[in-house]
Amino acid sequence: MIDTPYLSVDTDRLDANLHSMARLCAEAGIALRPHAKTHKCIEIAERQITCGAQGLTVATIGEAEVFAAAADRTGCRDLFIAYPLWVTADKGARLRALADQVSLRIGVASVEGARQLGMTLGGNRFGYSVEVLVEVDSGQHRTGVAPGDAGTVAAAAVDAGLDVVGVFTFPGHGYGPGDSRRRAAREEADALASAAESLRATGIDPRVRSGGSTPTIAFADTGILTEIRPGVYPFFDAQQIELGTCGFDDVSLSAVTTVVHRSGTRIVVDAGSKILGADRPGWATGFGRVADAPDARITSLSEHHGVIEYPDTAAAIPAVGEVIRVIPNHVCTAVNLVDELIVESDSVEPQRWPVAARGRNS
């Protein structure tokens, strides 16, 4: 028996989620490039590639280094760092080393960033081993240029000796209630279409038009997008349940936790913010959900305590000492808090999968 709390993965649900997304992309005729920052795990990357993903997306050079080192195992030799890097001399050396191991793409989001990247990598002398995508803002207003300015950034990148192959965006404003998912997907398509035209106006072929997040995939315009980069879909989480992206039975990752206190319909478990993460968007109804009690809510978190309120009508309230499963709000931050995932299946003994890229933040 494994002491609680820990993060558990149901491989049957995991594999079902991976195959479902791969089928969706195959039927739509678009590439699947999952974002590995969610799982940071070699075993899951291998499963994604086996299911048909053409490569992986990562957030940092450090994450890219972990997955490049595992390329022989996973079969993944195609990585996209979807982040507007400011490339120092040290980062340039690391990128050159990566480009010797895998096909590498990098995001740029400014004329200055493009010039710095070209100067640090050596421009034409680098032999176009690195491809570049220009990031555009499709409505989240975090990073990325206005779609109409994408051509200006792309031209600067070409002048710096870089190989610009297209544009990308992240429709992060799809994380919201109501019609947010559909609206963000529409704005994503409009932004990518406009940015593609901006590149064409400078003589650059935007053959890659990359977007997609787990909540917006169902509404993605596959006539404009050429690839999608969902991250959360292997696991799903409480946010995705509340957004309507998935149901409870689709969630493959949960925190296994023990009830340490009970008072009426209120219980306290040994999974706090150091297991679940503390994310709670304004529209969320709690800090997480209980896997087998849809009406219960995690109402507050301390570092090692999670308070769960059950409705007065609940058929049963867990007793002190009982082990239950709770679903984190944001699975990406939860996974980054642990060294390993406990992998469970009806057919095999539990396994331990290291979170190999944990802490690789630069």
mmCIF file of C-alpha atoms in Angstrom, residues 2-349:
data_model
loop_
_atom_site.group_PDB
_atom_site.id
_atom_site.type_symbol
_atom_site.label_atom_id
_atom_site.label_comp_id
_atom_site.label_asym_id
_atom_site.label_seq_id
_atom_site.Cartn_x
_atom_site.Cartn_y
_atom_site.Cartn_z
ATOM 1 C CA ILE A 2 1.241 3.487 -0.896
ATOM 2 C CA ASP A 3 0.962 6.231 1.702
ATOM 3 C CA THR A 4 -1.223 9.190 0.824
ATOM 4 C CA PRO A 5 -1.307 11.737 -0.616
ATOM 5 C CA TYR A 6 -0.101 10.935 -4.112
ATOM 6 C CA LEU A 7 -1.117 11.510 -7.725
ATOM 7 C CA SER A 8 -2.566 8.486 -9.449
ATOM 8 C CA VAL A 9 -3.017 7.872 -13.174
ATOM 9 C CA ASP A 10 -5.604 5.452 -14.565
ATOM 10 C CA THR A 11 -3.924 4.101 -17.710
ATOM 11 C CA ASP A 12 -7.171 2.846 -19.234
ATOM 12 C CA ARG A 13 -8.637 6.357 -19.181
ATOM 13 C CA LEU A 14 -5.306 7.895 -20.169
ATOM 14 C CA ASP A 15 -5.013 5.728 -23.266
ATOM 15 C CA ALA A 16 -8.639 6.353 -24.200
ATOM 16 C CA ASN A 17 -8.019 10.113 -24.078
ATOM 17 C CA LEU A 18 -4.844 9.842 -26.155
ATOM 18 C CA HIS A 19 -6.516 7.749 -28.848
ATOM 19 C CA SER A 20 -9.576 10.002 -28.948
ATOM 20 C CA MET A 21 -7.501 13.140 -29.628
ATOM 21 C CA ALA A 22 -5.344 11.346 -32.188
ATOM 22 C CA ARG A 23 -8.470 10.174 -34.054
ATOM 23 C CA LEU A 24 -9.934 13.678 -34.018
ATOM 24 C CA CYS A 25 -6.793 15.107 -35.617
ATOM 25 C CA ALA A 26 -6.481 12.316 -38.172
ATOM 26 C CA GLU A 27 -10.092 12.762 -39.264
ATOM 27 C CA ALA A 28 -9.654 16.552 -39.502
ATOM 28 C CA GLY A 29 -6.388 16.232 -41.435
ATOM 29 C CA ILE A 30 -4.343 18.314 -38.995
ATOM 30 C CA ALA A 31 -1.167 17.565 -37.084
ATOM 31 C CA LEU A 32 -1.177 16.831 -33.364
ATOM 32 C CA ARG A 33 1.706 18.338 -31.397
ATOM 33 C CA PRO A 34 0.740 17.917 -27.716
ATOM 34 C CA HIS A 35 2.113 20.246 -25.077
ATOM 35 C CA ALA A 36 4.304 18.167 -22.783
ATOM 36 C CA LYS A 37 4.462 20.804 -20.039
ATOM 37 C CA THR A 38 1.301 19.193 -18.651
ATOM 38 C CA HIS A 39 2.729 15.735 -17.970
ATOM 39 C CA LYS A 40 6.535 16.267 -18.183
ATOM 40 C CA CYS A 41 6.734 12.494 -18.415
ATOM 41 C CA ILE A 42 8.690 10.320 -20.863
ATOM 42 C CA GLU A 43 6.243 7.423 -20.640
ATOM 43 C CA ILE A 44 3.308 9.614 -21.651
ATOM 44 C CA ALA A 45 5.269 11.262 -24.460
ATOM 45 C CA GLU A 46 6.026 7.803 -25.830
ATOM 46 C CA ARG A 47 2.325 6.942 -25.772
ATOM 47 C CA GLN A 48 1.436 10.200 -27.553
ATOM 48 C CA ILE A 49 3.931 9.580 -30.352
ATOM 49 C CA THR A 50 2.756 5.984 -30.718
ATOM 50 C CA CYS A 51 -0.803 7.297 -31.089
ATOM 51 C CA GLY A 52 0.227 9.500 -33.998
ATOM 52 C CA ALA A 53 1.494 12.813 -32.614
ATOM 53 C CA GLN A 54 4.042 14.242 -35.067
ATOM 54 C CA GLY A 55 6.063 15.882 -32.293
ATOM 55 C CA LEU A 56 5.838 17.594 -28.938
ATOM 56 C CA THR A 57 5.418 21.159 -27.742
ATOM 57 C CA VAL A 58 7.404 22.331 -24.717
ATOM 58 C CA ALA A 59 7.592 25.574 -22.767
ATOM 59 C CA THR A 60 11.309 25.815 -21.980
ATOM 60 C CA ILE A 61 14.712 24.820 -23.284
ATOM 61 C CA GLY A 62 15.068 22.620 -20.195
ATOM 62 C CA GLU A 63 11.934 20.669 -21.063
ATOM 63 C CA ALA A 64 13.176 20.314 -24.636
ATOM 64 C CA GLU A 65 16.494 18.919 -23.374
ATOM 65 C CA VAL A 66 14.711 16.248 -21.327
ATOM 66 C CA PHE A 67 12.593 15.050 -24.245
ATOM 67 C CA ALA A 68 15.445 15.301 -26.757
ATOM 68 C CA ALA A 69 17.553 13.069 -24.514
ATOM 69 C CA ALA A 70 14.732 10.508 -24.546
ATOM 70 C CA ALA A 71 14.183 10.613 -28.319
ATOM 71 C CA ASP A 72 15.409 7.054 -28.912
ATOM 72 C CA ARG A 73 12.846 5.794 -26.421
ATOM 73 C CA THR A 74 9.861 7.942 -27.365
ATOM 74 C CA GLY A 75 10.467 8.188 -31.099
ATOM 75 C CA CYS A 76 9.985 11.956 -30.846
ATOM 76 C CA ARG A 77 12.598 13.945 -32.770
ATOM 77 C CA ASP A 78 10.497 17.034 -33.445
ATOM 78 C CA LEU A 79 10.122 19.695 -30.742
ATOM 79 C CA PHE A 80 8.553 23.151 -30.667
ATOM 80 C CA ILE A 81 9.454 25.579 -27.894
ATOM 81 C CA ALA A 82 6.239 27.612 -27.914
ATOM 82 C CA TYR A 83 7.601 30.525 -25.967
ATOM 83 C CA PRO A 84 9.052 33.895 -27.029
ATOM 84 C CA LEU A 85 12.588 33.202 -25.830
ATOM 85 C CA TRP A 86 15.098 35.953 -25.207
ATOM 86 C CA VAL A 87 18.182 34.025 -26.240
ATOM 87 C CA THR A 88 21.369 34.684 -24.271
ATOM 88 C CA ALA A 89 24.727 33.243 -25.270
ATOM 89 C CA ASP A 90 24.200 30.288 -22.925
ATOM 90 C CA LYS A 91 20.706 29.616 -24.223
ATOM 91 C CA GLY A 92 22.002 29.892 -27.775
ATOM 92 C CA ALA A 93 24.556 27.183 -27.078
ATOM 93 C CA ARG A 94 21.863 24.963 -25.607
ATOM 94 C CA LEU A 95 19.621 25.523 -28.632
ATOM 95 C CA ARG A 96 22.442 24.626 -31.017
ATOM 96 C CA ALA A 97 23.025 21.421 -29.076
ATOM 97 C CA LEU A 98 19.327 20.610 -29.265
ATOM 98 C CA ALA A 99 19.242 21.253 -32.999
ATOM 99 C CA ASP A 100 21.970 18.620 -33.407
ATOM 100 C CA GLN A 101 19.655 16.071 -31.775
ATOM 101 C CA VAL A 102 16.145 16.894 -33.013
ATOM 102 C CA SER A 103 14.187 19.021 -35.462
ATOM 103 C CA LEU A 104 13.638 22.229 -33.522
ATOM 104 C CA ARG A 105 11.161 25.083 -33.784
ATOM 105 C CA ILE A 106 11.185 28.251 -31.695
ATOM 106 C CA GLY A 107 8.607 30.977 -31.191
ATOM 107 C CA VAL A 108 9.361 34.665 -31.634
ATOM 108 C CA ALA A 109 7.028 37.517 -30.700
ATOM 109 C CA SER A 110 8.955 40.696 -31.466
ATOM 110 C CA VAL A 111 11.373 42.228 -33.937
ATOM 111 C CA GLU A 112 13.914 42.533 -31.107
ATOM 112 C CA GLY A 113 13.514 38.886 -30.137
ATOM 113 C CA ALA A 114 13.934 37.781 -33.754
ATOM 114 C CA ARG A 115 17.111 39.809 -34.184
ATOM 115 C CA GLN A 116 18.509 38.525 -30.896
ATOM 116 C CA LEU A 117 17.749 34.931 -31.860
ATOM 117 C CA GLY A 118 19.406 35.300 -35.246
ATOM 118 C CA MET A 119 22.465 37.019 -33.788
ATOM 119 C CA THR A 120 22.903 34.454 -31.013
ATOM 120 C CA LEU A 121 22.410 31.407 -33.224
ATOM 121 C CA GLY A 122 24.560 32.776 -35.998
ATOM 122 C CA GLY A 123 21.857 33.439 -38.588
ATOM 123 C CA ASN A 124 22.639 31.865 -41.972
ATOM 124 C CA ARG A 125 25.812 30.333 -40.564
ATOM 125 C CA PHE A 126 23.564 28.124 -38.460
ATOM 126 C CA GLY A 127 22.247 26.467 -41.597
ATOM 127 C CA TYR A 128 18.521 26.830 -40.844
ATOM 128 C CA SER A 129 18.579 23.918 -38.408
ATOM 129 C CA VAL A 130 16.026 25.873 -36.371
ATOM 130 C CA GLU A 131 12.630 26.864 -37.732
ATOM 131 C CA VAL A 132 10.732 29.886 -36.426
ATOM 132 C CA LEU A 133 7.040 30.554 -35.853
ATOM 133 C CA VAL A 134 5.786 34.072 -35.154
ATOM 134 C CA GLU A 135 3.467 34.281 -32.161
ATOM 135 C CA VAL A 136 0.297 36.327 -32.544
ATOM 136 C CA ASP A 137 -2.190 37.472 -29.934
ATOM 137 C CA SER A 138 -5.624 36.002 -30.632
ATOM 138 C CA GLY A 139 -7.347 37.490 -27.589
ATOM 139 C CA GLN A 140 -5.637 36.310 -24.425
ATOM 140 C CA HIS A 141 -3.441 39.450 -24.400
ATOM 141 C CA ARG A 142 -0.412 37.783 -22.863
ATOM 142 C CA THR A 143 2.286 37.549 -25.528
ATOM 143 C CA GLY A 144 2.236 37.688 -29.289
ATOM 144 C CA VAL A 145 1.983 40.526 -31.796
ATOM 145 C CA ALA A 146 -1.174 41.839 -33.417
ATOM 146 C CA PRO A 147 -1.977 39.529 -36.360
ATOM 147 C CA GLY A 148 -1.437 42.288 -38.898
ATOM 148 C CA ASP A 149 2.086 42.850 -37.565
ATOM 149 C CA ALA A 150 3.178 39.227 -37.928
ATOM 150 C CA GLY A 151 4.750 39.933 -41.320
ATOM 151 C CA THR A 152 6.959 42.653 -39.842
ATOM 152 C CA VAL A 153 8.336 40.252 -37.220
ATOM 153 C CA ALA A 154 8.709 37.487 -39.784
ATOM 154 C CA ALA A 155 10.633 39.769 -42.137
ATOM 155 C CA ALA A 156 12.963 40.774 -39.302
ATOM 156 C CA ALA A 157 13.553 37.094 -38.536
ATOM 157 C CA VAL A 158 14.356 36.350 -42.183
ATOM 158 C CA ASP A 159 16.711 39.334 -42.291
ATOM 159 C CA ALA A 160 18.424 37.849 -39.220
ATOM 160 C CA GLY A 161 19.021 34.626 -41.156
ATOM 161 C CA LEU A 162 16.185 32.577 -39.658
ATOM 162 C CA ASP A 163 13.835 30.168 -41.406
ATOM 163 C CA VAL A 164 10.263 31.382 -40.757
ATOM 164 C CA VAL A 165 7.703 28.660 -41.457
ATOM 165 C CA GLY A 166 4.491 30.102 -40.054
ATOM 166 C CA VAL A 167 2.531 31.505 -37.137
ATOM 167 C CA PHE A 168 1.138 30.283 -33.843
ATOM 168 C CA THR A 169 -1.167 31.419 -31.064
ATOM 169 C CA PHE A 170 -2.613 30.226 -27.779
ATOM 170 C CA PRO A 171 -6.365 30.789 -27.288
ATOM 171 C CA GLY A 172 -6.018 30.851 -23.506
ATOM 172 C CA HIS A 173 -9.066 33.079 -23.127
ATOM 173 C CA GLY A 174 -11.092 29.971 -23.941
ATOM 174 C CA TYR A 175 -10.713 29.074 -20.274
ATOM 175 C CA GLY A 176 -13.954 30.697 -19.172
ATOM 176 C CA PRO A 177 -17.654 30.069 -18.668
ATOM 177 C CA GLY A 178 -20.478 30.376 -21.158
ATOM 178 C CA ASP A 179 -19.500 30.785 -24.804
ATOM 179 C CA SER A 180 -15.810 31.450 -24.071
ATOM 180 C CA ARG A 181 -14.534 28.260 -25.701
ATOM 181 C CA ARG A 182 -16.364 28.762 -28.977
ATOM 182 C CA ARG A 183 -15.592 32.492 -29.115
ATOM 183 C CA ALA A 184 -11.870 31.961 -28.420
ATOM 184 C CA ALA A 185 -11.668 29.335 -31.164
ATOM 185 C CA ARG A 186 -13.266 31.725 -33.636
ATOM 186 C CA GLU A 187 -10.888 34.516 -32.661
ATOM 187 C CA GLU A 188 -7.977 32.093 -32.901
ATOM 188 C CA ALA A 189 -8.911 31.223 -36.488
ATOM 189 C CA ASP A 190 -9.389 34.876 -37.446
ATOM 190 C CA ALA A 191 -6.019 35.828 -35.926
ATOM 191 C CA LEU A 192 -4.127 33.014 -37.633
ATOM 192 C CA ALA A 193 -5.758 33.748 -40.985
ATOM 193 C CA SER A 194 -4.860 37.443 -40.727
ATOM 194 C CA ALA A 195 -1.316 36.664 -39.584
ATOM 195 C CA ALA A 196 -0.862 34.221 -42.456
ATOM 196 C CA GLU A 197 -1.854 36.927 -44.917
ATOM 197 C CA SER A 198 0.601 39.294 -43.273
ATOM 198 C CA LEU A 199 3.393 36.782 -43.860
ATOM 199 C CA ARG A 200 2.362 36.229 -47.465
ATOM 200 C CA ALA A 201 2.514 39.974 -48.050
ATOM 201 C CA THR A 202 6.242 39.804 -47.214
ATOM 202 C CA GLY A 203 6.827 36.807 -49.470
ATOM 203 C CA ILE A 204 6.859 34.189 -46.681
ATOM 204 C CA ASP A 205 4.757 31.025 -46.982
ATOM 205 C CA PRO A 206 2.904 30.401 -43.664
ATOM 206 C CA ARG A 207 2.729 26.673 -44.146
ATOM 207 C CA VAL A 208 2.372 26.121 -40.390
ATOM 208 C CA ARG A 209 -0.607 27.686 -38.600
ATOM 209 C CA SER A 210 -0.528 26.357 -35.091
ATOM 210 C CA GLY A 211 -3.047 26.805 -32.279
ATOM 211 C CA GLY A 212 -5.371 24.936 -30.030
ATOM 212 C CA SER A 213 -5.894 24.384 -26.338
ATOM 213 C CA THR A 214 -7.761 21.508 -24.732
ATOM 214 C CA PRO A 215 -11.013 23.468 -24.134
ATOM 215 C CA THR A 216 -11.124 25.007 -27.631
ATOM 216 C CA ILE A 217 -10.295 21.937 -29.733
ATOM 217 C CA ALA A 218 -13.943 21.017 -30.269
ATOM 218 C CA PHE A 219 -14.486 24.355 -32.023
ATOM 219 C CA ALA A 220 -11.161 24.692 -33.880
ATOM 220 C CA ASP A 221 -11.335 25.784 -37.527
ATOM 221 C CA THR A 222 -9.394 23.019 -39.240
ATOM 222 C CA GLY A 223 -9.648 24.859 -42.534
ATOM 223 C CA ILE A 224 -7.199 27.404 -41.150
ATOM 224 C CA LEU A 225 -5.206 25.560 -38.489
ATOM 225 C CA THR A 226 -2.642 23.038 -39.670
ATOM 226 C CA GLU A 227 -1.797 21.723 -36.190
ATOM 227 C CA ILE A 228 -3.052 21.834 -32.605
ATOM 228 C CA ARG A 229 -1.135 21.820 -29.319
ATOM 229 C CA PRO A 230 -3.452 20.644 -26.508
ATOM 230 C CA GLY A 231 -1.793 19.859 -23.185
ATOM 231 C CA VAL A 232 -4.362 18.851 -20.567
ATOM 232 C CA TYR A 233 -6.278 16.247 -22.597
ATOM 233 C CA PRO A 234 -4.347 13.116 -21.469
ATOM 234 C CA PHE A 235 -5.484 13.735 -17.877
ATOM 235 C CA PHE A 236 -8.240 16.385 -17.903
ATOM 236 C CA ASP A 237 -8.996 18.102 -14.576
ATOM 237 C CA ALA A 238 -11.679 19.879 -12.552
ATOM 238 C CA GLN A 239 -11.444 23.007 -14.700
ATOM 239 C CA GLN A 240 -12.207 20.985 -17.819
ATOM 240 C CA ILE A 241 -15.190 19.381 -16.091
ATOM 241 C CA GLU A 242 -16.617 22.798 -15.233
ATOM 242 C CA LEU A 243 -15.959 24.104 -18.741
ATOM 243 C CA GLY A 244 -17.811 21.139 -20.240
ATOM 244 C CA THR A 245 -14.750 19.815 -22.071
ATOM 245 C CA CYS A 246 -14.997 16.416 -20.381
ATOM 246 C CA GLY A 247 -16.934 14.403 -17.833
ATOM 247 C CA PHE A 248 -15.860 12.878 -14.527
ATOM 248 C CA ASP A 249 -15.350 9.509 -16.216
ATOM 249 C CA ASP A 250 -12.811 11.007 -18.635
ATOM 250 C CA VAL A 251 -10.446 12.242 -15.915
ATOM 251 C CA SER A 252 -7.409 9.967 -15.698
ATOM 252 C CA LEU A 253 -5.420 11.726 -12.947
ATOM 253 C CA SER A 254 -6.557 12.154 -9.375
ATOM 254 C CA ALA A 255 -5.004 12.784 -5.985
ATOM 255 C CA VAL A 256 -5.426 9.836 -3.650
ATOM 256 C CA THR A 257 -5.922 11.216 -0.149
ATOM 257 C CA THR A 258 -6.983 10.164 3.349
ATOM 258 C CA VAL A 259 -9.703 11.749 5.475
ATOM 259 C CA VAL A 260 -8.042 13.059 8.645
ATOM 260 C CA HIS A 261 -11.006 14.906 10.193
ATOM 261 C CA ARG A 262 -14.774 15.012 9.902
ATOM 262 C CA SER A 263 -17.395 17.363 11.289
ATOM 263 C CA GLY A 264 -20.897 16.766 9.973
ATOM 264 C CA THR A 265 -20.852 17.178 6.186
ATOM 265 C CA ARG A 266 -17.379 18.722 6.264
ATOM 266 C CA ILE A 267 -14.238 16.622 5.960
ATOM 267 C CA VAL A 268 -10.530 17.432 5.872
ATOM 268 C CA VAL A 269 -8.101 15.383 3.790
ATOM 269 C CA ASP A 270 -4.299 15.177 3.711
ATOM 270 C CA ALA A 271 -4.068 16.626 0.181
ATOM 271 C CA GLY A 272 -3.487 20.352 0.341
ATOM 272 C CA SER A 273 -2.004 22.929 -2.011
ATOM 273 C CA LYS A 274 1.337 21.090 -2.096
ATOM 274 C CA ILE A 275 -0.349 18.204 -3.912
ATOM 275 C CA LEU A 276 -3.306 19.830 -5.668
ATOM 276 C CA GLY A 277 -1.855 23.239 -6.478
ATOM 277 C CA ALA A 278 -3.705 26.387 -5.453
ATOM 278 C CA ASP A 279 -5.182 27.502 -8.778
ATOM 279 C CA ARG A 280 -8.766 28.651 -8.638
ATOM 280 C CA PRO A 281 -10.055 30.854 -11.478
ATOM 281 C CA GLY A 282 -12.852 33.224 -10.595
ATOM 282 C CA TRP A 283 -15.477 31.121 -12.348
ATOM 283 C CA ALA A 284 -14.529 27.834 -10.632
ATOM 284 C CA THR A 285 -16.837 26.551 -7.905
ATOM 285 C CA GLY A 286 -14.029 25.252 -5.700
ATOM 286 C CA PHE A 287 -10.377 24.223 -5.488
ATOM 287 C CA GLY A 288 -11.163 20.853 -7.036
ATOM 288 C CA ARG A 289 -13.740 18.090 -7.164
ATOM 289 C CA VAL A 290 -14.324 14.707 -5.544
ATOM 290 C CA ALA A 291 -14.149 11.911 -8.104
ATOM 291 C CA ASP A 292 -17.181 9.960 -6.920
ATOM 292 C CA ALA A 293 -19.204 12.832 -5.424
ATOM 293 C CA PRO A 294 -20.010 15.400 -8.155
ATOM 294 C CA ASP A 295 -21.859 17.706 -5.765
ATOM 295 C CA ALA A 296 -19.027 17.967 -3.216
ATOM 296 C CA ARG A 297 -16.556 20.846 -3.415
ATOM 297 C CA ILE A 298 -13.051 21.513 -2.113
ATOM 298 C CA THR A 299 -13.767 24.829 -0.407
ATOM 299 C CA SER A 300 -10.347 25.747 0.972
ATOM 300 C CA LEU A 301 -6.728 24.622 0.953
ATOM 301 C CA SER A 302 -3.805 24.904 3.299
ATOM 302 C CA GLU A 303 -0.415 23.462 2.459
ATOM 303 C CA HIS A 304 -1.310 19.984 3.738
ATOM 304 C CA HIS A 305 -5.061 20.221 4.360
ATOM 305 C CA GLY A 306 -7.952 20.192 1.936
ATOM 306 C CA VAL A 307 -11.416 21.075 3.243
ATOM 307 C CA ILE A 308 -14.295 19.395 1.422
ATOM 308 C CA GLU A 309 -17.967 20.252 1.888
ATOM 309 C CA TYR A 310 -20.621 17.698 1.020
ATOM 310 C CA PRO A 311 -24.256 18.704 0.449
ATOM 311 C CA ASP A 312 -26.776 17.955 3.190
ATOM 312 C CA THR A 313 -28.426 15.507 0.807
ATOM 313 C CA ALA A 314 -25.270 13.423 0.325
ATOM 314 C CA ALA A 315 -25.959 9.704 0.638
ATOM 315 C CA ALA A 316 -22.678 9.100 2.448
ATOM 316 C CA ILE A 317 -19.887 11.179 3.950
ATOM 317 C CA PRO A 318 -16.408 9.590 4.085
ATOM 318 C CA ALA A 319 -15.260 8.647 7.573
ATOM 319 C CA VAL A 320 -11.936 9.451 9.213
ATOM 320 C CA GLY A 321 -9.334 7.076 7.817
ATOM 321 C CA GLU A 322 -11.179 6.513 4.549
ATOM 322 C CA VAL A 323 -9.232 6.980 1.314
ATOM 323 C CA ILE A 324 -10.864 9.003 -1.473
ATOM 324 C CA ARG A 325 -9.871 10.481 -4.835
ATOM 325 C CA VAL A 326 -10.008 14.182 -5.596
ATOM 326 C CA ILE A 327 -9.462 15.950 -8.909
ATOM 327 C CA PRO A 328 -7.160 18.995 -9.026
ATOM 328 C CA ASN A 329 -8.413 22.174 -10.653
ATOM 329 C CA HIS A 330 -5.311 22.582 -12.825
ATOM 330 C CA VAL A 331 -3.503 19.349 -13.541
ATOM 331 C CA CYS A 332 -0.377 21.022 -14.988
ATOM 332 C CA THR A 333 0.516 22.672 -11.693
ATOM 333 C CA ALA A 334 -0.359 19.575 -9.678
ATOM 334 C CA VAL A 335 1.945 17.315 -11.701
ATOM 335 C CA ASN A 336 4.787 19.816 -11.324
ATOM 336 C CA LEU A 337 4.571 19.385 -7.534
ATOM 337 C CA VAL A 338 5.467 15.691 -7.460
ATOM 338 C CA ASP A 339 8.492 13.612 -8.403
ATOM 339 C CA GLU A 340 6.502 10.696 -9.775
ATOM 340 C CA LEU A 341 3.068 9.540 -10.842
ATOM 341 C CA ILE A 342 1.629 6.317 -9.461
ATOM 342 C CA VAL A 343 0.214 4.496 -12.455
ATOM 343 C CA GLU A 344 -2.640 2.116 -11.817
ATOM 344 C CA SER A 345 -4.496 -0.328 -14.018
ATOM 345 C CA ASP A 346 -6.845 -3.236 -13.464
ATOM 346 C CA SER A 347 -4.428 -5.554 -15.277
ATOM 347 C CA VAL A 348 -0.995 -4.786 -13.812
ATOM 348 C CA GLU A 349 0.670 -3.879 -10.544
#
